């Protein structure tokens, strides 16, 4: 009974907090939650930015040893974050440069997190999804080129050339 009351209190608290956050804050919040589950601390890239302009950064996700349950908990939390943010990030909100940048960085962090938790192939599928969703995100294009490099070995320019050929004409 105590656990259920505690769970309800946490859920209520979460439902009270989330509506108060901007989309950028929500992206930072979810990445920090998943990172906290995986590494038991906040990401250094975020902590260094306290008292500065709020902005999600590309976080380093070093490999780590987790139990199956811990990995599943982190994956479930990330899926929850993706589902939650999808309610707020749409084509209209992406017209804001701040929201678009937060969405790009969330995508980069999502891919890196899944690479650590579930492996390169799972993250590759996500990379393809996000690259088609955000074709003007330079970091995703570079990640795609690096992923192609892994697949082609010595033909490192193949991935870069393919990434450039997919670059949208309207993007700078």
Coordinates of C-alpha atoms in Angstrom, one line a residue:
X1 CA 0.0 0.0 0.0
X2 CA 2.8 2.4 0.8
X3 CA 4.4 1.9 -2.6
X4 CA 1.1 2.5 -4.4
X5 CA 0.6 5.7 -2.5
X6 CA 4.1 6.8 -3.2
X7 CA 3.7 6.0 -6.9
X8 CA 0.5 8.0 -7.0
X9 CA 2.2 10.9 -5.3
X10 CA 5.0 10.8 -7.8
X11 CA 2.5 10.7 -10.7
X12 CA 0.6 13.6 -9.3
X13 CA 3.7 15.5 -8.8
X14 CA 4.9 14.8 -12.3
X15 CA 1.5 15.8 -13.7
X16 CA 1.7 19.1 -11.7
X17 CA 5.2 19.9 -12.9
X18 CA 5.1 19.1 -16.6
X19 CA 2.5 21.6 -17.7
X20 CA 4.6 24.4 -16.1
X21 CA 7.6 23.6 -18.4
X22 CA 8.3 25.1 -21.9
X23 CA 9.0 22.6 -24.7
X24 CA 12.7 23.2 -24.3
X25 CA 12.4 22.6 -20.6
X26 CA 10.5 19.4 -21.2
X27 CA 13.2 18.1 -23.6
X28 CA 15.9 18.8 -21.0
X29 CA 13.8 17.3 -18.3
X30 CA 13.2 14.0 -20.1
X31 CA 16.9 13.6 -21.2
X32 CA 18.0 14.3 -17.6
X33 CA 15.4 11.7 -16.2
X34 CA 16.7 9.0 -18.5
X35 CA 20.3 9.9 -17.9
X36 CA 19.7 9.8 -14.2
X37 CA 18.2 6.3 -14.4
X38 CA 21.2 5.1 -16.4
X39 CA 24.1 6.8 -14.7
X40 CA 22.7 7.8 -11.3
X41 CA 23.7 11.5 -11.9
X42 CA 22.8 14.5 -14.0
X43 CA 24.7 14.9 -17.3
X44 CA 27.7 17.1 -16.9
X45 CA 26.8 19.1 -20.0
X46 CA 23.6 20.1 -18.3
X47 CA 25.0 20.8 -14.9
X48 CA 27.6 23.1 -16.4
X49 CA 24.9 25.2 -17.9
X50 CA 23.0 25.9 -14.6
X51 CA 22.4 29.6 -14.2
X52 CA 22.9 30.0 -17.9
X53 CA 20.4 30.2 -20.7
X54 CA 18.3 27.0 -20.6
X55 CA 19.2 24.8 -23.6
X56 CA 19.5 21.1 -24.1
X57 CA 23.0 20.1 -25.1
X58 CA 24.3 17.0 -26.8
X59 CA 25.0 14.8 -23.9
X60 CA 27.8 12.2 -23.8
X61 CA 26.3 8.7 -23.2
X62 CA 29.3 6.4 -22.3
X63 CA 28.8 2.7 -22.3
X64 CA 27.8 1.3 -18.9
X65 CA 26.8 -2.0 -17.4
X66 CA 23.2 -2.2 -16.4
X67 CA 21.0 -5.0 -15.4
X68 CA 18.2 -6.0 -17.8
X69 CA 15.7 -4.4 -15.5
X70 CA 17.7 -1.1 -15.4
X71 CA 18.0 -1.0 -19.2
X72 CA 14.3 -1.7 -19.6
X73 CA 13.5 1.0 -17.1
X74 CA 15.6 3.5 -19.0
X75 CA 14.2 2.5 -22.4
X76 CA 10.6 2.7 -21.0
X77 CA 11.3 6.2 -19.6
X78 CA 12.8 7.3 -22.9
X79 CA 9.7 6.0 -24.7
X80 CA 7.5 7.8 -22.3
X81 CA 9.5 11.0 -23.0
X82 CA 9.2 10.6 -26.7
X83 CA 5.4 10.0 -26.4
X84 CA 5.0 13.0 -24.1
X85 CA 7.0 15.4 -26.2
X86 CA 5.2 14.3 -29.4
X87 CA 2.1 15.9 -27.9
X88 CA 3.8 19.2 -27.8
X89 CA 6.2 19.2 -30.7
X90 CA 4.3 19.5 -34.0
X91 CA 4.9 21.3 -37.3
X92 CA 3.5 24.5 -35.9
X93 CA 5.7 24.5 -32.8
X94 CA 8.7 23.6 -35.0
X95 CA 8.5 27.0 -36.7
X96 CA 10.1 28.4 -33.5
X97 CA 13.8 28.2 -33.8
X98 CA 14.2 27.4 -30.1
X99 CA 11.7 24.5 -30.3
X100 CA 13.3 23.2 -33.4
X101 CA 16.8 23.3 -31.8
X102 CA 15.4 21.5 -28.7
X103 CA 13.8 18.9 -30.9
X104 CA 17.0 18.3 -32.8
X105 CA 19.1 17.9 -29.7
X106 CA 16.5 15.7 -28.1
X107 CA 16.7 13.5 -31.2
X108 CA 20.5 13.3 -31.0
X109 CA 20.3 12.4 -27.3
X110 CA 17.6 9.8 -28.0
X111 CA 19.8 8.1 -30.6
X112 CA 22.9 8.2 -28.4
X113 CA 21.0 6.8 -25.4
X114 CA 19.5 3.9 -27.4
X115 CA 22.9 3.1 -28.9
X116 CA 24.2 2.6 -25.3
X117 CA 21.1 0.7 -24.1
X118 CA 20.1 -1.4 -27.1
X119 CA 23.0 -1.3 -29.5
X120 CA 24.0 0.3 -32.8
X121 CA 21.3 -1.3 -35.0
X122 CA 18.4 0.0 -32.9
X123 CA 20.0 3.4 -32.8
X124 CA 20.5 3.3 -36.6
X125 CA 16.8 2.8 -37.1
X126 CA 16.1 5.8 -34.9
X127 CA 18.7 7.8 -36.8
X128 CA 17.0 7.1 -40.1
X129 CA 13.6 8.1 -38.6
X130 CA 15.0 11.4 -37.1
X131 CA 17.0 12.2 -40.2
X132 CA 13.9 12.1 -42.3
X133 CA 11.9 14.0 -39.7
X134 CA 14.6 16.7 -39.3
X135 CA 16.6 16.7 -42.5
X136 CA 18.2 20.1 -41.8
X137 CA 19.7 19.0 -38.5
X138 CA 23.5 19.0 -39.1
X139 CA 24.3 16.8 -36.2
X140 CA 21.9 14.1 -37.5
X141 CA 23.4 14.4 -40.9
X142 CA 26.9 14.0 -39.5
X143 CA 25.8 11.0 -37.4
X144 CA 24.3 9.4 -40.5
X145 CA 27.6 9.9 -42.4
X146 CA 29.5 8.3 -39.5
X147 CA 27.0 5.4 -39.4
X148 CA 27.6 4.9 -43.1
X149 CA 31.3 4.9 -42.5
X150 CA 30.9 2.0 -40.0
X151 CA 29.1 0.0 -42.7
X152 CA 31.4 0.7 -45.6
X153 CA 34.8 0.5 -43.8
X154 CA 37.4 2.3 -45.9
X155 CA 34.8 4.0 -48.1
X156 CA 34.3 6.8 -45.6
X157 CA 33.4 9.4 -48.2
X158 CA 30.4 7.3 -49.3
X159 CA 28.4 8.1 -46.1
X160 CA 29.3 11.7 -46.2
X161 CA 28.4 12.2 -49.8
X162 CA 25.1 10.4 -49.3
X163 CA 24.3 12.6 -46.3
X164 CA 25.1 15.7 -48.3
X165 CA 23.0 14.6 -51.2
X166 CA 20.0 14.2 -48.9
X167 CA 20.5 17.8 -47.5
X168 CA 17.4 19.8 -48.1
X169 CA 17.8 22.6 -50.7
X170 CA 16.0 25.2 -48.5
X171 CA 18.4 24.5 -45.5
X172 CA 21.4 26.8 -45.1

